[in-house]
Each structure stands twice: as structure tokens, then as C-alpha cells.
Amino acid sequence: MWRMRMMNAFDRVKGMDRIFCGLYLLLGYGFIWMFTNGTSAWCLPVYTVFYAAVVLLYARTLGIRPVKESWFWFVILLILGISQEIDNGMMVGRFLALLLVAAYWTFAVSGRLLDQGRTSGWILFDGWNALGMVPFTNMDALIRVLFHQKSGDGEQDKTSLSEMKAVALGLGIAAVLLCILLPLLSGADAGFEMLTGDVADWITAHLLEFALRMCFAIPVSFYLFGLIFGGLTGRHTDYIKEDMLKKTKNQIQILPVPAAVTTFVLICGVYLLFIGLQGSYLFSALAGKLPEAFTYAEYARRGFFELCQVSVWNLCILIMSDLFTSRKDKQFMCLKGMNVCLSVLTLLLITTAIGKMFLYISAYGLTAYRILSLTFMLWLTIIFVGWIIRQWRTFPLARISILTGAVLYTLLCVLPMSSLCRYYNLWAQTHGFLH
């Protein structure tokens, strides 16, 4: 069956596929060239637009219409790529996000995402398919398409790896020999030198540089073409299936509800004790008051990151409970109540952390990292509010959380945060809002 799918993927190869093989070789070389040529920042925006255009053109050539979900990630991809020239302190994170979104969007174009082509709670598996499984299992696709041949009846694949290697070896030998012979021929005849101009000297001078780049560009080209070819043809995309994941999820739901409820009761009890003992200290930030014996910096920093970590751990606890707790138990409604209780307590801690940060900003002003922290807490707030609503109403919380997070992070990447912080601090200082 696997062999039949593989043959079908290559039996439909046409001349246009070979043209796109050439474009992907160009994309691979361009990717390496950007990081080795020391050029200006405009190269990455241009490369992003060119990459997106090639993907969409290839899909159109194969008669595949991009699914609606992919257009959202297409916009995110373009914004992240074009905004690379903006220096707002997030260049590294923005570039890494660009790489992840590019792979995810390419895979989404073909509608191969597990939940009927949509972003969902299976995003980790979709990400694994887009970044690892599909491109690496299709690394041979470019060379097979490029040298693909059919017999007279058009049914059998006559691709020969030995012939491919022989052709590639011949090209390499010819390139080396021409780099030696062209300068000699140019020196022997003035007419030939005029014909070739500076081409021979340029080839000789840049041969090593080009060869080194090609050593890295070829694997990149194979990877990129493997991703798009696998996604559009379905080759090696069915190792992970949604039905299999749902079945596995049902099988691992073995934790009895009383055990889960007991865990939640103990955790919530500890949080209530903590809030009761530290109530005046914790909530003084909401009132805009600084506790005695604390500076603004000490009060804001002490506990803020710990509260953030506690919030993330609580989210993990809720997710683990949702994954592993049995749905067959009659006491499942009690677990929903404990989910609400833990979510409310977490929202209380998040509110306290946000209050600490606002108090810190009122004393020392706004910075890009403080905006990033507040945005992260806002995103967590949206998730926990959604988790509470989800106990009574079924809706795609994971999808909404992921899309919201993508929008918020993209805004952080695009907005000139350094300038915004500078303008706000000047305004706050002028109006007496900074202590």
C-alpha cells in the first residue's frame, strides 16, 4: 500500500514540477546566501514574499486550492517577514517565529492539518508533521521529480539513482575543469577573452564560495521541496492520524475522578491559604500602595515571575487533568467544579501579578520587556476565562488560544515598542504619573 501511494505521487509528475524543483534549488541557495553575504535586512522580506509566491503557485499548478485556515497564517507569515527591518528588541524571536510559521503555513495550504485542515489542539502533532516528519521523509522528492522518467506506456517509474549520481558527478567534474580551462583559453586568445569578458575570472574567484554555499543549500532545498511536495501530494503525511490520536486519548483516560478531585482540593487549599496569609501584601498592588520596607523594584520583582510560573503550572495541571481523567465516572461534574475553582484562583494570582507590574511601571516607566510580560499575562487570562466557559459550553478553546497568541505575538513583533515606550515615559513624566 505504501509503495502504491509513493508511485502515485510520482506518476503525475510533469514538466512544471521540474521548473518548481529549480525554483526550490534557488530558494535553498537564497536562504544560505542571506546569512553568508552580509547584505542588508531587506533580503529577508523579499525572500519571504518570494517563498510564499512559489508555494501558492505550486499549489495552483497542481490544482489545489489553499484552505481558508491557511490564509490566516499567510498573513501572519507576511507580517513577520516584512517586519524584519523593524528593530524593536525582538529580532531573534521574530525570526524563529517566522521559520515556524513558514513551515506550518506551507503544510496548512494543502489542508493536511489533522483537524480537517484547521488549527486545533493537535498543533504539536501538526507542527511535528510540518517541521520533521513530512519534509525529512520526502527529502528525496526533489531529485526524484527532477530526474523522473516514464516508460513508453507511462506506468512505470524509470528513475535511476545511479544515473542521477552519474549526471551530478559529471556536472561537478565539468565545473571544476571549466574553472581551470576558461582562464587559460582567455589568455590564449584575445577574441575568446572578449567573448567571455570577466566571466572566467569571476568564476575562478567565486568558485569556492559558491561550492560551500551549495553544500548547505542543497539539503535546504531538499527539505523545503519535501515539505511542499509531501503536503500537496499526501506522500508520507498519514503516519499520524486524528482517529488514532483520539483513540489513544480515550485509552489514556484512566485516572479516577476522585483522585483528580482530591488533587485539585489540596492544590486549591494551598492557594487559599497562601492568599489568606499574604492577602494584604499581594493585593496592595491593586490598590496602588507599596508595602512598608519594600522599594518598588523589590516589590514588583519579588513574586511576579513566581506567580507567572504558578499560572503556567496551573494551566498544565488543567490540561493533564483533561487528558488523563476518566469521563465515565459519575462524579465528573465535581471535577468540572474544581476546574472552575482552580481557574478562578489562577485569575486572581494573574491579576495580582499584573498589578505588581503596573506598580513597577508607575515607578520606573515602560520598557519592551514589561510590555511582553503584560501581553503574556493577558494571553493567560484569555485562556483561563475560556477554560471556565468551556466547563458549560463546548467550543474550540485550543484553536482560539493559539490564534489569539499568534495575533498578540505578531503585534509585538510589528509595533515599534522602543518608540512607544519612549513616548509613554515622556508623557507620564510630564503629567506626573512616574514616581
Coordinates of C-alpha atoms in Angstrom, one line a residue, residues 359-366 424-435:
L359 CA 3.0 49.5 40.1
Y360 CA 6.6 48.9 38.8
I361 CA 5.8 50.8 35.5
S362 CA 4.4 53.7 37.5
A363 CA 7.7 54.0 39.3
Y364 CA 10.3 53.2 36.6
G365 CA 8.4 53.6 33.3
L366 CA 7.6 51.3 30.4
Y424 CA 4.7 56.9 27.0
N425 CA 7.5 57.6 29.5
L426 CA 7.9 61.2 28.3
W427 CA 4.1 61.7 28.6
A428 CA 3.9 60.0 32.0
Q429 CA 6.8 62.0 33.4
T430 CA 5.3 65.3 32.1
H431 CA 2.0 64.6 33.7
G432 CA 3.4 63.3 37.0
F433 CA 2.5 59.6 36.6
L434 CA 6.0 58.4 37.2
H435 CA 7.1 58.4 40.9

